[in-house]
Amino acid sequence: MVVVDTSAWIEWLIGSATARSIEPHLPPPTDWVVPTIVQLELAKWLTREVGEERADQVIAFTQICHVVALDTPIALAAAEATRAHKLATADAIVFATAQSQGASLLTCDGHFKGLPAVTLIDKGKN
């Protein structure tokens, strides 16, 4: 199971040079873990950048993945991750969701550098 962070989703969706580095790390969609905060971030970005129809299509795609809602245990773990790793709230929720599911985290966001079970794809090297 892999949590695909919003940053990796965006690179993958736009077909950037970084997407070529991301693709080998992507399991079948049924093994993707999608925190609901990632759905929010994707809907926001997609609606702004490519329109509501495309946003609806991508959110529909996330529904074949394993969607995980923010619950109390994840919220408390995210609060701890914010304190321990100096993560922003959304990043902490993504990280805590990955940990709660025993999943790795695939990201292009340098804020996750050095954290356990994180695969960081550096956008600057593509």
Coordinates of C-alpha atoms in Angstrom, one line a residue:
M1 CA 0.0 0.0 0.0
V2 CA 1.2 3.5 -0.9
V3 CA -0.1 6.9 0.0
V4 CA 0.4 9.1 -3.0
D5 CA 0.8 12.6 -1.7
T6 CA -0.8 15.5 -3.6
S7 CA 2.5 16.7 -4.9
A8 CA 3.1 13.3 -6.6
W9 CA -0.5 13.2 -7.9
I10 CA 0.0 16.5 -9.6
E11 CA 3.2 15.6 -11.2
W12 CA 1.7 12.3 -12.4
L13 CA -1.5 14.0 -13.7
I14 CA 0.4 16.7 -15.7
G15 CA 2.8 14.1 -17.1
S16 CA 5.8 16.1 -16.0
A17 CA 9.4 14.8 -16.3
T18 CA 9.1 13.9 -12.6
A19 CA 6.2 11.7 -13.4
R20 CA 8.6 9.3 -15.1
S21 CA 10.4 8.9 -11.8
I22 CA 7.1 8.5 -9.9
E23 CA 5.6 5.8 -12.1
P24 CA 7.9 2.9 -11.1
H25 CA 6.8 3.5 -7.5
L26 CA 3.0 3.3 -8.2
P27 CA 1.2 0.1 -7.4
P28 CA -2.1 -0.8 -9.0
P29 CA -4.8 1.8 -8.0
T30 CA -6.4 -0.6 -5.6
D31 CA -3.2 -0.4 -3.5
W32 CA -3.2 3.4 -3.4
V33 CA -4.2 4.9 -0.1
V34 CA -5.9 8.3 -0.5
P35 CA -6.3 10.4 2.6
T36 CA -9.4 12.6 2.3
I37 CA -7.2 15.7 2.7
V38 CA -5.5 14.6 -0.5
Q39 CA -8.9 14.5 -2.2
L40 CA -9.6 18.0 -1.0
E41 CA -6.2 19.3 -2.2
L42 CA -6.7 17.6 -5.6
A43 CA -10.2 18.9 -6.1
K44 CA -9.1 22.4 -5.2
W45 CA -6.0 22.3 -7.5
L46 CA -7.8 20.5 -10.4
T47 CA -10.8 22.8 -10.4
R48 CA -8.5 25.9 -10.5
E49 CA -6.1 24.5 -13.1
V50 CA -8.2 22.4 -15.5
G51 CA -11.8 22.7 -14.5
E52 CA -14.6 20.9 -12.6
E53 CA -15.1 18.1 -15.1
R54 CA -11.5 16.9 -14.9
A55 CA -11.6 17.4 -11.1
D56 CA -14.7 15.1 -11.0
Q57 CA -12.9 12.5 -13.1
V58 CA -9.9 12.4 -10.9
I59 CA -11.9 12.3 -7.7
A60 CA -13.9 9.4 -9.2
F61 CA -10.6 7.6 -9.9
T62 CA -9.7 8.1 -6.2
Q63 CA -12.8 6.1 -5.3
I64 CA -11.3 2.9 -6.8
C65 CA -8.4 3.4 -4.4
H66 CA -8.5 2.9 -0.6
V67 CA -9.9 6.2 0.7
V68 CA -9.1 6.9 4.4
A69 CA -11.0 9.5 6.3
L70 CA -9.5 11.7 9.0
D71 CA -10.6 10.1 12.3
T72 CA -9.5 10.8 15.9
P73 CA -6.5 8.4 16.0
I74 CA -5.2 9.8 12.7
A75 CA -5.8 13.4 14.0
L76 CA -3.9 12.7 17.2
A77 CA -1.0 11.1 15.3
A78 CA -1.0 14.0 12.9
A79 CA -0.7 16.4 15.9
E80 CA 2.3 14.5 17.1
A81 CA 3.8 14.5 13.6
T82 CA 3.4 18.2 13.5
R83 CA 5.2 18.6 16.7
A84 CA 7.9 16.0 16.2
H85 CA 8.7 16.6 12.5
K86 CA 7.6 20.3 12.1
L87 CA 5.1 19.4 9.4
A88 CA 2.2 21.6 8.3
T89 CA -1.2 20.3 9.2
A90 CA -2.1 18.8 5.8
D91 CA 1.3 17.1 5.5
A92 CA 1.0 15.7 9.0
I93 CA -2.4 14.2 8.2
V94 CA -1.0 12.6 5.1
F95 CA 2.0 11.2 7.0
A96 CA -0.2 10.0 9.9
T97 CA -2.6 8.3 7.5
A98 CA 0.3 6.4 5.8
Q99 CA 1.5 5.3 9.2
S100 CA -2.0 4.3 10.3
Q101 CA -2.3 2.1 7.2
G102 CA 1.2 0.6 7.4
A103 CA 1.7 2.2 4.0
S104 CA 4.7 3.9 2.5
L105 CA 4.4 7.6 1.4
L106 CA 5.3 8.6 -2.2
T107 CA 5.9 12.4 -2.4
C108 CA 7.7 15.2 -4.2
D109 CA 7.5 17.4 -1.1
G110 CA 10.8 18.0 0.6
H111 CA 9.1 18.5 3.9
F112 CA 9.0 14.7 4.3
K113 CA 12.7 14.2 3.7
G114 CA 14.2 11.8 6.1
L115 CA 11.0 10.5 7.6
P116 CA 10.4 6.7 7.9
A117 CA 8.7 4.9 5.0
V118 CA 8.9 7.9 2.7
T119 CA 9.9 7.8 -0.9
L120 CA 10.9 11.3 -1.9
I121 CA 11.1 12.0 -5.7
D122 CA 13.2 15.1 -6.2
K123 CA 11.6 17.4 -8.8
G124 CA 14.9 19.2 -9.3
K125 CA 16.7 16.1 -10.7
N126 CA 14.3 15.5 -13.7

